[in-house]
């Protein structure tokens, strides 16, 4: 049985999913923009390596954020298991 509290929490999860979907690409955009600006300010190899590492490490994290948001938006986190007996393969 779905209580008002459960309905409210599921709604919050779905809105948060939309937020994560939007924040992922925005974070990638600003990361690349900042990297380009910083490399343009000081175009030495140390700066280039540093920002390339930041971008390469952060992009998969941002993509994971987008995927997580999509699953939250679809409602896949509406019912979370309360015990290990509820887990499925």
Short mmCIF file of C-alpha atoms in Angstrom, two decimals:
data_model
loop_
_atom_site.label_atom_id
_atom_site.label_comp_id
_atom_site.label_asym_id
_atom_site.label_seq_id
_atom_site.Cartn_x
_atom_site.Cartn_y
_atom_site.Cartn_z
CA UNK A 1 0.00 0.00 0.00
CA UNK A 2 1.34 3.37 -1.03
CA UNK A 3 1.18 5.96 1.73
CA UNK A 4 1.22 9.72 1.30
CA UNK A 5 4.80 9.77 2.59
CA UNK A 6 5.86 7.16 0.00
CA UNK A 7 4.11 9.06 -2.80
CA UNK A 8 5.79 12.31 -1.74
CA UNK A 9 9.23 10.67 -1.56
CA UNK A 10 8.78 9.02 -4.97
CA UNK A 11 7.84 12.40 -6.45
CA UNK A 12 10.94 13.98 -4.94
CA UNK A 13 13.09 11.17 -6.38
CA UNK A 14 11.67 11.76 -9.86
CA UNK A 15 12.25 15.54 -9.69
CA UNK A 16 15.77 14.90 -8.40
CA UNK A 17 16.27 12.59 -11.39
CA UNK A 18 15.44 15.47 -13.74
CA UNK A 19 17.91 17.63 -11.81
CA UNK A 20 20.71 15.04 -12.19
CA UNK A 21 19.97 14.66 -15.91
CA UNK A 22 20.35 18.41 -16.36
CA UNK A 23 23.38 18.82 -14.09
CA UNK A 24 25.46 16.11 -15.81
CA UNK A 25 25.85 17.85 -19.19
CA UNK A 26 26.15 21.27 -17.53
CA UNK A 27 29.00 20.01 -15.37
CA UNK A 28 30.77 18.55 -18.42
CA UNK A 29 30.32 21.83 -20.32
CA UNK A 30 31.72 23.99 -17.51
CA UNK A 31 34.57 21.56 -16.85
CA UNK A 32 35.69 21.66 -20.48
CA UNK A 33 35.18 25.43 -20.64
CA UNK A 34 37.28 25.96 -17.51
CA UNK A 35 39.96 23.57 -18.76
CA UNK A 36 40.21 25.46 -22.05
CA UNK A 37 40.44 28.81 -20.25
CA UNK A 38 43.10 27.60 -17.83
CA UNK A 39 45.17 26.01 -20.61
CA UNK A 40 44.90 29.24 -22.62
CA UNK A 41 46.14 31.27 -19.61
CA UNK A 42 49.19 29.08 -19.05
CA UNK A 43 49.86 26.80 -22.02
CA UNK A 44 52.61 24.68 -20.50
CA UNK A 45 52.63 20.90 -20.51
CA UNK A 46 51.98 20.65 -16.76
CA UNK A 47 48.74 22.59 -17.05
CA UNK A 48 47.63 20.60 -20.09
CA UNK A 49 48.26 17.27 -18.38
CA UNK A 50 46.50 18.38 -15.20
CA UNK A 51 43.34 19.49 -16.99
CA UNK A 52 43.28 16.51 -19.34
CA UNK A 53 43.38 14.22 -16.31
CA UNK A 54 40.57 16.18 -14.64
CA UNK A 55 38.40 15.99 -17.76
CA UNK A 56 39.09 12.30 -18.43
CA UNK A 57 38.27 11.33 -14.85
CA UNK A 58 35.22 13.55 -14.44
CA UNK A 59 33.36 12.85 -17.69
CA UNK A 60 32.50 9.20 -16.77
CA UNK A 61 31.34 10.42 -13.35
CA UNK A 62 29.04 12.97 -15.01
CA UNK A 63 27.73 10.32 -17.41
CA UNK A 64 26.98 8.10 -14.41
CA UNK A 65 25.10 11.01 -12.87
CA UNK A 66 22.98 11.28 -16.01
CA UNK A 67 22.28 7.53 -16.00
CA UNK A 68 21.38 7.63 -12.31
CA UNK A 69 19.02 10.54 -12.98
CA UNK A 70 17.36 8.68 -15.83
CA UNK A 71 16.69 5.65 -13.62
CA UNK A 72 15.35 7.89 -10.85
CA UNK A 73 13.10 9.71 -13.33
CA UNK A 74 11.74 6.40 -14.67
CA UNK A 75 10.81 5.39 -11.11
CA UNK A 76 13.18 2.48 -10.68
CA UNK A 77 14.00 3.64 -7.14
CA UNK A 78 10.38 3.96 -6.03
CA UNK A 79 10.55 0.79 -3.95
CA UNK A 80 13.83 0.09 -2.24
CA UNK A 81 14.28 -3.34 -0.62
CA UNK A 82 13.98 -3.37 3.16
CA UNK A 83 15.69 -6.73 3.60
CA UNK A 84 17.91 -9.02 1.59
CA UNK A 85 14.95 -11.37 1.09
CA UNK A 86 13.39 -8.77 -1.23
CA UNK A 87 16.41 -8.63 -3.55
CA UNK A 88 15.99 -10.08 -7.04
CA UNK A 89 18.52 -11.22 -9.61
#
